[in-house]
Coordinates of C-alpha atoms in Angstrom, one line a residue:
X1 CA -7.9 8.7 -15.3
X2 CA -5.8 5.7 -16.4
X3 CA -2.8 4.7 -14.9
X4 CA -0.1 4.4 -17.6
X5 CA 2.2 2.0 -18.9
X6 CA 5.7 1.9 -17.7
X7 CA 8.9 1.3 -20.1
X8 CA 9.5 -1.9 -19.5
X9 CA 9.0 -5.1 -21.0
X10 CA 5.9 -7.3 -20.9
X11 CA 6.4 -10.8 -20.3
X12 CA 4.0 -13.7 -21.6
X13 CA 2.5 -16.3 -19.5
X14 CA 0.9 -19.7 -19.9
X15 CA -2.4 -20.2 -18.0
X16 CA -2.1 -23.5 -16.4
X17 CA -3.8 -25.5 -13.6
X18 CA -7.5 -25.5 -12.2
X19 CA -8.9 -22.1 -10.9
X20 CA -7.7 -20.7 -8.0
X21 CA -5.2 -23.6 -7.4
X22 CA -2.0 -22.8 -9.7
X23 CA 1.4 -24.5 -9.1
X24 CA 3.6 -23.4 -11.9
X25 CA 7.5 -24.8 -11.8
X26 CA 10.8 -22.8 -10.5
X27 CA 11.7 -21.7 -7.5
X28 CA 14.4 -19.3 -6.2
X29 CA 17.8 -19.7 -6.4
X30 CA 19.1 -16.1 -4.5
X31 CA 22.6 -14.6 -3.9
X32 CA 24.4 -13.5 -1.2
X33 CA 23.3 -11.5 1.3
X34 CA 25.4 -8.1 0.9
X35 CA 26.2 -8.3 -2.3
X36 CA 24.8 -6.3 -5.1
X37 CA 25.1 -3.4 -3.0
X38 CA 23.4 -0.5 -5.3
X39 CA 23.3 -2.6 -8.2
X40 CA 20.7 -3.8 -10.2
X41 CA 22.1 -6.4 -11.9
X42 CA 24.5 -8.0 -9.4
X43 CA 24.5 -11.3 -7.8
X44 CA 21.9 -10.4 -5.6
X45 CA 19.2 -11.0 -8.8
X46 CA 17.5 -14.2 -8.7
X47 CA 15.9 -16.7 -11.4
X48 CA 13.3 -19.7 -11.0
X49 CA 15.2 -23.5 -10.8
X50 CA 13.2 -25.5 -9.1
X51 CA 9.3 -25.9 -7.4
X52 CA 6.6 -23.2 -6.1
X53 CA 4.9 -23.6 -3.1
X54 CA 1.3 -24.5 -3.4
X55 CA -1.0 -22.3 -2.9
X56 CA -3.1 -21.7 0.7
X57 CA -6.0 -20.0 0.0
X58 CA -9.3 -21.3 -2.8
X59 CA -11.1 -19.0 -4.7
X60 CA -14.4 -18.7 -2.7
X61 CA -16.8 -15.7 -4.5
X62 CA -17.0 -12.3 -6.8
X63 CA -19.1 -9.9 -7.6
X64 CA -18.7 -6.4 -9.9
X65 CA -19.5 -3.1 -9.0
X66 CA -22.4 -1.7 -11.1
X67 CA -20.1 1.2 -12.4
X68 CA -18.2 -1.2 -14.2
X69 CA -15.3 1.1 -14.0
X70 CA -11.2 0.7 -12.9
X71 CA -11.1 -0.1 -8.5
X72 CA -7.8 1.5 -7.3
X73 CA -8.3 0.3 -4.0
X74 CA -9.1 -1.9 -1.6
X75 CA -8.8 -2.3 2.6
X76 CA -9.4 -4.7 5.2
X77 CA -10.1 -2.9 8.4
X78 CA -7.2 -4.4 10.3
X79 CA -8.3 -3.3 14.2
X80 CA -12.3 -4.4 13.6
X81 CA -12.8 -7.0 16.0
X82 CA -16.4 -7.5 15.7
X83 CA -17.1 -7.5 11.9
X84 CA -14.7 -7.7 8.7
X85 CA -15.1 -5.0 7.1
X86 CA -13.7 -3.5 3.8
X87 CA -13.9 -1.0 1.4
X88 CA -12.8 -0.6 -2.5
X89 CA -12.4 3.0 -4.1
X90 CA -12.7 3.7 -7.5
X91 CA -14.7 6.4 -9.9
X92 CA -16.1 9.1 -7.6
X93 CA -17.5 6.1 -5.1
X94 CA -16.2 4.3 -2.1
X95 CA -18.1 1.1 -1.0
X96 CA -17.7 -0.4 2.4
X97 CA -18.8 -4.2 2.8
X98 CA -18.7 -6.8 5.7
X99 CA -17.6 -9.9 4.6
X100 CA -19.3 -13.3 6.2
X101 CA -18.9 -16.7 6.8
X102 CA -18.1 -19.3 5.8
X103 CA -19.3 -17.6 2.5
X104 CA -21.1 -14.0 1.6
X105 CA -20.1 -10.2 1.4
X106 CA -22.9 -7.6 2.3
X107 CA -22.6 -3.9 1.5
X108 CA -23.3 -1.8 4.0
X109 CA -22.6 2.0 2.4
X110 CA -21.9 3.7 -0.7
X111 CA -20.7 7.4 -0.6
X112 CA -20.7 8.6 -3.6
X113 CA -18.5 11.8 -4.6
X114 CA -20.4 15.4 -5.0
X115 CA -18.0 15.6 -8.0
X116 CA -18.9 13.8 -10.8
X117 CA -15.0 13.8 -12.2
X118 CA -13.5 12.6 -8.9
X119 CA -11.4 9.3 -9.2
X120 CA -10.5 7.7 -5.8
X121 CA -6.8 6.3 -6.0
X122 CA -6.4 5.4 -2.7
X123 CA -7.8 4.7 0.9
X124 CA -7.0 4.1 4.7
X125 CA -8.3 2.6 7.8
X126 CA -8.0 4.0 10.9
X127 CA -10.8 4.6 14.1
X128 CA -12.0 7.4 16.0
X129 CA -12.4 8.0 19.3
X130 CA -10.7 4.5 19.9
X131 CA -13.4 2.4 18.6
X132 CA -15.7 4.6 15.6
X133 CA -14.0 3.0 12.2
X134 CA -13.4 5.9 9.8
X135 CA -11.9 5.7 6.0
X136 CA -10.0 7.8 5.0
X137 CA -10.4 8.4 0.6
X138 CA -8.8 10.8 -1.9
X139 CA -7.5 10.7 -5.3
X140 CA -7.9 12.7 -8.7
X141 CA -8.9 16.0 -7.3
X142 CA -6.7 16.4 -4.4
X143 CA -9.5 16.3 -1.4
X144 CA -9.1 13.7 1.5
X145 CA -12.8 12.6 2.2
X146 CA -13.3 11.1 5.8
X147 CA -15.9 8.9 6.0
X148 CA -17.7 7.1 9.0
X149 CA -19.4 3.9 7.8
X150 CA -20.9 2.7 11.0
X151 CA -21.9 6.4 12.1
X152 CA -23.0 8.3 9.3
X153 CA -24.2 11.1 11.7
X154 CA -20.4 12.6 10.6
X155 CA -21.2 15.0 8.3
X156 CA -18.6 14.4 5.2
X157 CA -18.3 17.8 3.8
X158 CA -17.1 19.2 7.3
X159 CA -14.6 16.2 7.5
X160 CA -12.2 16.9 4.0
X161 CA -9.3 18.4 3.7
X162 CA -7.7 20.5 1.0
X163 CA -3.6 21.5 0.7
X164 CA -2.1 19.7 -1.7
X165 CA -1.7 21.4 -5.3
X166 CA -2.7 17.9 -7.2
X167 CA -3.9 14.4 -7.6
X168 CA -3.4 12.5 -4.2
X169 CA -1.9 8.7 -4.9
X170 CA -1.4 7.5 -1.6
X171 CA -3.7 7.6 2.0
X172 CA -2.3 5.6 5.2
X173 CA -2.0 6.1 8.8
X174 CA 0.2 5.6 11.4
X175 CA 0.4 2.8 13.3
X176 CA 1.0 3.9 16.6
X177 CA -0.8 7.0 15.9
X178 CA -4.0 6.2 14.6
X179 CA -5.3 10.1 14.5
X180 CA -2.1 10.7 12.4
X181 CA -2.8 10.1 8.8
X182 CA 0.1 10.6 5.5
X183 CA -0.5 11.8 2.2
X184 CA 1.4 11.1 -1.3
X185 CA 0.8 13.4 -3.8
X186 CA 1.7 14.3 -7.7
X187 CA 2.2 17.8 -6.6
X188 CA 5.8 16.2 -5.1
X189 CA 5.1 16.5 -1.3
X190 CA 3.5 14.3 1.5
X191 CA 1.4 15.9 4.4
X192 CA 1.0 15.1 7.7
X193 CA -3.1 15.6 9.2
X194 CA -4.6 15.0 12.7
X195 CA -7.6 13.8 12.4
X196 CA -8.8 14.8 15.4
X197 CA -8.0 18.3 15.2
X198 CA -8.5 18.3 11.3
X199 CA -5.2 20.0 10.8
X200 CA -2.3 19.6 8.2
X201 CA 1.0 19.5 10.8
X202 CA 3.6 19.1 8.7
X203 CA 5.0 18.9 4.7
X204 CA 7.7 16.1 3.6
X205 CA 9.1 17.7 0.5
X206 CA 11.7 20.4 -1.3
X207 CA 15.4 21.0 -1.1
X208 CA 15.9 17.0 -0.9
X209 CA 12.4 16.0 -1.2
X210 CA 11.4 14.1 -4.7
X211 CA 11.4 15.8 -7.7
X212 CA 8.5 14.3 -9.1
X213 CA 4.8 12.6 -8.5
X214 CA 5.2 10.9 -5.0
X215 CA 3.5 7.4 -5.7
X216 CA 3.3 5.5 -2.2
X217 CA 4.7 6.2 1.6
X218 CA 4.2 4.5 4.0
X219 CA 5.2 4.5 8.4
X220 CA 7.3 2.3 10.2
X221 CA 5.9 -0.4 12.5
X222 CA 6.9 1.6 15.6
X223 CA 5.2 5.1 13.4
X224 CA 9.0 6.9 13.6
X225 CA 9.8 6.7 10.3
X226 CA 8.5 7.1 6.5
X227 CA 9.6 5.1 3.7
X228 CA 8.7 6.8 -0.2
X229 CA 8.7 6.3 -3.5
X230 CA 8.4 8.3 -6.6
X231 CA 8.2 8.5 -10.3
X232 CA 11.8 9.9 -9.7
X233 CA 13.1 6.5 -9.1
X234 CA 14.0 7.4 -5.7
X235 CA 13.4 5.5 -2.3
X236 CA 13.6 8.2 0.6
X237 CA 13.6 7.7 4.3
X238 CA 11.9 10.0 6.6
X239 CA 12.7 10.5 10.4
X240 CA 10.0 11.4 12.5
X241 CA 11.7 11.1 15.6
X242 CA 13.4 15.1 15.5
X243 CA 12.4 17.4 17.6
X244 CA 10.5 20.0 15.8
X245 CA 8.7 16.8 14.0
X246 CA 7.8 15.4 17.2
X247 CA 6.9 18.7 18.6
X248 CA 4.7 19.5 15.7
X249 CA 2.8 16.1 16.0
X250 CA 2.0 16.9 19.9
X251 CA 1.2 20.6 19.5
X252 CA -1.3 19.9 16.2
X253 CA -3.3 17.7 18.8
X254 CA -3.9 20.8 21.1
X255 CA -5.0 23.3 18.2
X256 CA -8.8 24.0 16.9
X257 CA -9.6 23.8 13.8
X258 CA -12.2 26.6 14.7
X259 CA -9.3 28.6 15.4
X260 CA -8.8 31.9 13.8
X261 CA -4.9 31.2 14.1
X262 CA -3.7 28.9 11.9
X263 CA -1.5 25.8 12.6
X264 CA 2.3 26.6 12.4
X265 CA 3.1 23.8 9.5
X266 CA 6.3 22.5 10.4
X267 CA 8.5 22.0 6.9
X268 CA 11.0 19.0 6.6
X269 CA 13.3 19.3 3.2
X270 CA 16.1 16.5 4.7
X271 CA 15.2 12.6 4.3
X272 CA 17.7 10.6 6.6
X273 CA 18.3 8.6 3.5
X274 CA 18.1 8.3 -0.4
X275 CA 18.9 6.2 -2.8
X276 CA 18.2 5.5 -6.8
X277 CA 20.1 2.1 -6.7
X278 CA 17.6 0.0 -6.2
X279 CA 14.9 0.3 -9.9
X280 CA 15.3 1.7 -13.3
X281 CA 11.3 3.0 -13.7
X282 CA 8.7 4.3 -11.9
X283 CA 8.4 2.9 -8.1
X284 CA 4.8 2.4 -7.3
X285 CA 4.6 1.1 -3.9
X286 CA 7.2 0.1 -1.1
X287 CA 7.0 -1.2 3.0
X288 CA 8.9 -1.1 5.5
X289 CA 9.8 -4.5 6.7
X290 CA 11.5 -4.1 9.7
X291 CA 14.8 -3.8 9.1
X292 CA 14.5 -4.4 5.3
X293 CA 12.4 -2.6 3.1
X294 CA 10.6 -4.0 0.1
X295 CA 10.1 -2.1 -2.6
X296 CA 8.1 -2.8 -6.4
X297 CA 8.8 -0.3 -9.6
X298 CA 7.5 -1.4 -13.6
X299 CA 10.0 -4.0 -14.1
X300 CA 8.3 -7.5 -13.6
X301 CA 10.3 -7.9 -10.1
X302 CA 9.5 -6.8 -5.8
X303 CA 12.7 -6.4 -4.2
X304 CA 13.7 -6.4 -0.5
X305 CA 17.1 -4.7 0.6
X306 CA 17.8 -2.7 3.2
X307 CA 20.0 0.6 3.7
X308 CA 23.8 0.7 4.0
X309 CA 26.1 -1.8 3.3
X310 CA 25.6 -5.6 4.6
X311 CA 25.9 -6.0 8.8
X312 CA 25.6 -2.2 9.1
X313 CA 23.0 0.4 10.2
X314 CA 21.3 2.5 8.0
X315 CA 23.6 6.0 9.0
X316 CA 22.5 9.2 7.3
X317 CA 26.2 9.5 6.0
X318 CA 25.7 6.6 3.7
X319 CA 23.5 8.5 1.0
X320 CA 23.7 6.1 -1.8
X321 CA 24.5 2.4 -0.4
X322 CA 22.0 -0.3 0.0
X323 CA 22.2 -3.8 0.3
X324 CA 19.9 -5.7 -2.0
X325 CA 18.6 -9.2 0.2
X326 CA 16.5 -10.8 -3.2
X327 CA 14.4 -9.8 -6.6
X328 CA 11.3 -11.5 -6.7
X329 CA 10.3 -12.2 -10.4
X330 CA 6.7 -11.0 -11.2
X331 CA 5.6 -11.5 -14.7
X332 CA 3.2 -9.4 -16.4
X333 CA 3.5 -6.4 -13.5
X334 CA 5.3 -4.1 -15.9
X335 CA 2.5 -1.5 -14.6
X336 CA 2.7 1.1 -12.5
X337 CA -0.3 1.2 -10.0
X338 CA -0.2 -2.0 -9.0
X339 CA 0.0 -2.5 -5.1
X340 CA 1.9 -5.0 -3.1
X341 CA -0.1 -5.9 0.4
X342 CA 1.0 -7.5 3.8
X343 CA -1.0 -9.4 6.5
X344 CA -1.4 -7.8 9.8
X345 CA 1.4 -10.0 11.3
X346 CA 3.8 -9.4 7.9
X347 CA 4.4 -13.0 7.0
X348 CA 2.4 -12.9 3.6
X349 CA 2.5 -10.7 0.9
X350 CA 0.6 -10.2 -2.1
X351 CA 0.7 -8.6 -5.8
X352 CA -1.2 -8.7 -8.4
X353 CA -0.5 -8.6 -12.2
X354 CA -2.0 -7.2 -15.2
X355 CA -3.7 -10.6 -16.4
X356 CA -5.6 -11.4 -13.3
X357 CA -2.7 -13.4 -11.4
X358 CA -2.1 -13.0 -7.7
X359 CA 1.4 -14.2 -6.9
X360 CA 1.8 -14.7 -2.8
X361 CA 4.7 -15.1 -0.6
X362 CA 5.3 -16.7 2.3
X363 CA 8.1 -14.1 3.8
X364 CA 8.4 -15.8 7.4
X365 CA 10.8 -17.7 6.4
X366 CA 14.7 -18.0 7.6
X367 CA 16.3 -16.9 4.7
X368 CA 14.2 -14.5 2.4
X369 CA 16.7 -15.3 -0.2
X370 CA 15.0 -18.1 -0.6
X371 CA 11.6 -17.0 -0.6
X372 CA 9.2 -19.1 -3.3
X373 CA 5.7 -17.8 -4.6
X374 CA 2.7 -19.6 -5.1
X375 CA 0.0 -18.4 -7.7
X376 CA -4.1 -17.6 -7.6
X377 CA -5.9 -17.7 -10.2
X378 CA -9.9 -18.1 -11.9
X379 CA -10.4 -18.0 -15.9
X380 CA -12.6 -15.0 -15.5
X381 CA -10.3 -12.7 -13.9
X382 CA -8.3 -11.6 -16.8
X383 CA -7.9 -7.6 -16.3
X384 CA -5.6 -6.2 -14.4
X385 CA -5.4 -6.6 -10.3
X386 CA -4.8 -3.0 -9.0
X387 CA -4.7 -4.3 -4.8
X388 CA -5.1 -7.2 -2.7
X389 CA -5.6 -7.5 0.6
X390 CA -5.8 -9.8 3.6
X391 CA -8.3 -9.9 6.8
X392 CA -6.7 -9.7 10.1
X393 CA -6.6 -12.7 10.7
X394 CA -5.5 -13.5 7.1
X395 CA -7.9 -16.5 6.8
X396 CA -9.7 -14.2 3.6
X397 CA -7.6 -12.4 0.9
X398 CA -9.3 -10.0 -1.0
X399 CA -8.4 -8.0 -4.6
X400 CA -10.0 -5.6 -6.9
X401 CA -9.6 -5.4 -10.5
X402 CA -9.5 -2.7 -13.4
X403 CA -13.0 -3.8 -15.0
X404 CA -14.6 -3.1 -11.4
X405 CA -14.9 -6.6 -9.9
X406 CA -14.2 -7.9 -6.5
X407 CA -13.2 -11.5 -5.9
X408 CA -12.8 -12.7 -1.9
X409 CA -10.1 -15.9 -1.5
X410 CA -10.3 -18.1 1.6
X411 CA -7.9 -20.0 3.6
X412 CA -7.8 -23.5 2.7
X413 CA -8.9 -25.4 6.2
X414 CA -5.6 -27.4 5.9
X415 CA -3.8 -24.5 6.1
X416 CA -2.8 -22.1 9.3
X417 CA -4.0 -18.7 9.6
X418 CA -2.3 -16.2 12.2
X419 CA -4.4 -16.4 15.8

């Protein structure tokens, strides 16, 4: 299955510099913070004026994937302490690999898909038991595989689940939660599972839910909230924090899945909050950022805003207003598919265009109106780079491209990774 083109305009641009080390000119000249409230076009849109940062990481290695084929996704294991692992999705296969230094990446499994027509969109860490890593894949024919790489005892065809009526986008799991894991589907809904119990607890979706394929959610820091996106244009809110959500979320952990009962799904129709203001296409991915949210559609730009008007709480009265903080230009991303990533502490981000590029962020800054891109680059990554993704302790940035290859970016020494 290929991900389509969006409607809007593809921008041309100059390769320049050696690989891996790009500093192209321009810089961010941002608006006000507040204005542009629900307006795309308002003073809160920025252009380029003066330098980018340099980039902090050298290419390091790459390899490709015998299959040759698109790779959707791609994971650090963010709570591995012991080895970094990763894994990439794409076809009917997931790999998991360790990656070593200084240099080297070693695979350690391949699960391959009983279904030759499966295509893996999407996958998620988590651990069970408090220290077994599992992953978490799904994609093209609606099935969420769990997988164990370090314990392949688990037998896989016991461990999948089955609900949703169509291709699944989007896997992640909560934060705080880790035995709590979200689904985004084309079928319009997200699900709620427990791992441990191996039960779907609850469906996001309906009266007020989206009205068309759900692309990307994603939980809060503190795992009370969802943030998603469609290819109705919309950005939605989810509280997790009401009573018969909470209660549903408990309770799942005490059923059996050998039960002949089955599990009273709890249904929630309401988001908290909505809005359309924010992108004119398709929105493929978002985050929530704390008290912002960023958020990328098929229009060459990431933007971060936040709900409700400027110096005000997000309050589920205010349907319809959001501040926008800063656009962050991003040519050649006029894609959908294409997935924005944050380190494990939230100060980098990284995207990914449809010529190879990786544009990075530095977003702890004071002002994120005033945030400045640098850009990675090597003259043989040329097709398009579907995720990225950074190590825990973000000293190794990772993306996997649309013709099946994997290329692995390292810290330069000079530079300061998170402890």
């Amino acid at each position: 299955m290929k991900r389509t083109r969006g409607n809007s305009e593809t921008e041309s641009e100059q390769t320049e510099g050696d690989a891996g080390l790009v500093a192209p000119t321009g810089a961010q000249d941002g608006g006000d913070v507040g204005i542009a409230a629900g307006k795309k076009n308002g003073a809160g849109s920025t252009s380029y004026t003066g330098k980018f940062c340099k980039p902090s990481y050298k290419f390091s290695e790459s390899f490709k994937e015998d299959h040759g084929d698109n790779l959707f996704a791609i994971q650090f294991h963010q709570q591995s302490k012991d080895q970094a692992l990763f894994a990439t999705a794409g076809t009917n296969r997931l790999s998991v690999y360790e990656c070593l230094y200084p240099t080297g990446i070693r695979l350690l499994r391949m699960y391959a898909d009983p279904a030759v027509d499966e295509c893996f969109y999407s996958l998620a860490w988590s651990y069970y038991d408090g220290c077994i890593p599992v992953v978490a894949v799904a994609g093209k024919n609606a099935i969420i595989r769990l997988i164990y790489p370090t314990n392949p005892g688990y037998s896989s065809d016991e461990l999948s689940y089955t609900g949703h009526g169509h291709a699944i986008n989007h896997l992640t799991f909560n934060h705080t939660k880790p035995h709590i894991l979200l689904s985004a589907s084309k079928d319009h809904d997200m699900r709620l599972w427990n791992i441990r119990t191996h039960t779907c607890l609850a469906i996001l979706g309906g009266v007020e839910g989206h009205t068309d394929e759900v692309l990307y959610a994603e939980f809060s820091l503190d795992g009370n909230r969802i943030v998603s996106c469609a290819m109705d244009h919309y950005l939605k809110l989810w509280n997790l924090d009401k009573p018969k959500m909470k209660a549903a979320i408990e309770n799942s952990s005490k059923h059996s899945h050998k039960s002949k009962v089955s599990f009273p799904v709890h249904r929630d129709h309401f988001p908290v909050f909505s809005t359309r203001d924010i992108h004119n296409n398709y929105i493929d991915c978002v985050l929530d950022f704390g008290k912002f949210i960023i958020s990328k559609s098929c229009e060459n730009e990431v933007v971060i805003w936040k709900p409700g008007p400027s110096g005000v709480q997000p309050k589920s009265s205010i349907k319809n207003c959001v501040t926008v903080v800063t656009r962050l230009p991003v040519k050649n991303a006029d894609i959908w598919f294409l997935r924005i990533s944050l380190d494990r502490m939230k100060k980098n981000m990284a995207l990914g265009n449809l010529i190879g590029k990786i544009y990075l962020w530095d977003l702890d800054v004071d002002d994120h109106r005033k945030i400045r891109p640098s850009i990675l680059q090597h003259p043989a990554c040329t097709t398009a780079v579907r995720q990225t993704s950074f190590s825990p302790d973000s000293k190794t940035l990772i993306a996997c491209c649309d013709d099946g290859t994997v290329w692995r970016w390292d810290l330069i020494q000079s530079a300061k990774a998170d402890p």
